[in-house]
Amino acid sequence: MNISFYDFKNLPNQTQWNIAINEGKVMNERVLDSLKYVLYELSHFTVEIIFNTSNDKVEGLNVFPNQAVYQ
């Protein structure tokens, strides 16, 4: 999927989660206590989704404008 950072940011949260999970490439996963942080690559930006493993809910979503923040 090719979507711009700004178009993605303007989507509702649920749509952002669905696109990241279904279309994104998993770059990294990390678990701290009951939180699982998953970093997805989409187009020319990255999306971090924070899952609460104790209740199977999404706790947060962060969108970064490019991959350079992790290099």
PDB file of C-alpha atoms in Angstrom:
ATOM      1  CA  MET A   1       0.000   0.000   0.000  1.00  0.00           C
ATOM      2  CA  ASN A   2       1.293   3.425  -0.910  1.00  0.00           C
ATOM      3  CA  ILE A   3      -0.099   6.128   1.380  1.00  0.00           C
ATOM      4  CA  SER A   4       1.492   9.372   2.478  1.00  0.00           C
ATOM      5  CA  PHE A   5       2.367  10.116   6.086  1.00  0.00           C
ATOM      6  CA  TYR A   6      -0.150  12.969   6.213  1.00  0.00           C
ATOM      7  CA  ASP A   7      -2.989  10.978   4.622  1.00  0.00           C
ATOM      8  CA  PHE A   8      -2.348   8.180   7.113  1.00  0.00           C
ATOM      9  CA  LYS A   9      -2.345  10.588  10.074  1.00  0.00           C
ATOM     10  CA  ASN A  10      -5.729  11.977   8.976  1.00  0.00           C
ATOM     11  CA  LEU A  11      -7.395   8.549   9.112  1.00  0.00           C
ATOM     12  CA  PRO A  12      -9.366   7.413  12.181  1.00  0.00           C
ATOM     13  CA  ASN A  13      -7.298   5.463  14.733  1.00  0.00           C
ATOM     14  CA  GLN A  14      -9.042   2.151  14.028  1.00  0.00           C
ATOM     15  CA  THR A  15      -8.274   2.502  10.310  1.00  0.00           C
ATOM     16  CA  GLN A  16      -4.636   3.335  11.094  1.00  0.00           C
ATOM     17  CA  TRP A  17      -4.341   0.191  13.245  1.00  0.00           C
ATOM     18  CA  ASN A  18      -5.911  -1.982  10.550  1.00  0.00           C
ATOM     19  CA  ILE A  19      -3.663  -0.651   7.785  1.00  0.00           C
ATOM     20  CA  ALA A  20      -0.496  -0.983   9.890  1.00  0.00           C
ATOM     21  CA  ILE A  21      -1.300  -4.536  10.998  1.00  0.00           C
ATOM     22  CA  ASN A  22      -2.549  -5.795   7.627  1.00  0.00           C
ATOM     23  CA  GLU A  23      -0.334  -3.868   5.185  1.00  0.00           C
ATOM     24  CA  GLY A  24       2.772  -3.020   7.188  1.00  0.00           C
ATOM     25  CA  LYS A  25       6.003  -4.960   7.408  1.00  0.00           C
ATOM     26  CA  VAL A  26       6.984  -5.851  10.985  1.00  0.00           C
ATOM     27  CA  MET A  27      10.373  -4.281  11.673  1.00  0.00           C
ATOM     28  CA  ASN A  28      10.709  -4.970  15.395  1.00  0.00           C
ATOM     29  CA  GLU A  29       8.810  -6.346  18.385  1.00  0.00           C
ATOM     30  CA  ARG A  30       9.531  -5.843  22.061  1.00  0.00           C
ATOM     31  CA  VAL A  31       7.679  -6.882  25.215  1.00  0.00           C
ATOM     32  CA  LEU A  32       7.953  -4.994  28.506  1.00  0.00           C
ATOM     33  CA  ASP A  33       5.800  -6.309  31.329  1.00  0.00           C
ATOM     34  CA  SER A  34       2.304  -6.598  29.833  1.00  0.00           C
ATOM     35  CA  LEU A  35       2.941  -4.238  26.900  1.00  0.00           C
ATOM     36  CA  LYS A  36       4.039  -5.387  23.465  1.00  0.00           C
ATOM     37  CA  TYR A  37       5.537  -2.746  21.158  1.00  0.00           C
ATOM     38  CA  VAL A  38       5.405  -3.596  17.453  1.00  0.00           C
ATOM     39  CA  LEU A  39       7.057  -1.398  14.842  1.00  0.00           C
ATOM     40  CA  TYR A  40       5.633  -1.554  11.309  1.00  0.00           C
ATOM     41  CA  GLU A  41       7.048  -0.075   8.108  1.00  0.00           C
ATOM     42  CA  LEU A  42       4.575   1.519   5.693  1.00  0.00           C
ATOM     43  CA  SER A  43       5.478   3.458   2.541  1.00  0.00           C
ATOM     44  CA  HIS A  44       8.038   5.998   3.796  1.00  0.00           C
ATOM     45  CA  PHE A  45       7.110   6.110   7.469  1.00  0.00           C
ATOM     46  CA  THR A  46       6.872   3.817  10.486  1.00  0.00           C
ATOM     47  CA  VAL A  47       4.031   3.029  12.865  1.00  0.00           C
ATOM     48  CA  GLU A  48       4.448   1.774  16.425  1.00  0.00           C
ATOM     49  CA  ILE A  49       1.456   0.011  17.934  1.00  0.00           C
ATOM     50  CA  ILE A  50       1.390  -0.717  21.651  1.00  0.00           C
ATOM     51  CA  PHE A  51      -0.653  -3.777  22.626  1.00  0.00           C
ATOM     52  CA  ASN A  52      -1.674  -4.658  26.170  1.00  0.00           C
ATOM     53  CA  THR A  53      -1.132  -8.428  26.297  1.00  0.00           C
ATOM     54  CA  SER A  54      -3.115  -8.863  29.509  1.00  0.00           C
ATOM     55  CA  ASN A  55      -6.396  -7.652  27.997  1.00  0.00           C
ATOM     56  CA  ASP A  56      -5.679  -7.938  24.223  1.00  0.00           C
ATOM     57  CA  LYS A  57      -6.321  -4.243  23.550  1.00  0.00           C
ATOM     58  CA  VAL A  58      -4.425  -1.581  21.648  1.00  0.00           C
ATOM     59  CA  GLU A  59      -3.054   0.917  24.157  1.00  0.00           C
ATOM     60  CA  GLY A  60      -1.470   3.394  21.778  1.00  0.00           C
ATOM     61  CA  LEU A  61      -0.217   4.248  18.328  1.00  0.00           C
ATOM     62  CA  ASN A  62       2.736   6.418  17.307  1.00  0.00           C
ATOM     63  CA  VAL A  63       3.510   7.434  13.730  1.00  0.00           C
ATOM     64  CA  PHE A  64       6.990   8.557  12.730  1.00  0.00           C
ATOM     65  CA  PRO A  65       7.501  10.495   9.473  1.00  0.00           C
ATOM     66  CA  ASN A  66      10.487   8.481   8.268  1.00  0.00           C
ATOM     67  CA  GLN A  67      12.681   5.542   9.136  1.00  0.00           C
ATOM     68  CA  ALA A  68      15.659   7.721   9.998  1.00  0.00           C
ATOM     69  CA  VAL A  69      14.553   7.971  13.644  1.00  0.00           C
ATOM     70  CA  TYR A  70      15.563   4.320  14.107  1.00  0.00           C
ATOM     71  CA  GLN A  71      18.841   4.321  12.207  1.00  0.00           C
TER      72      GLN A  71
END
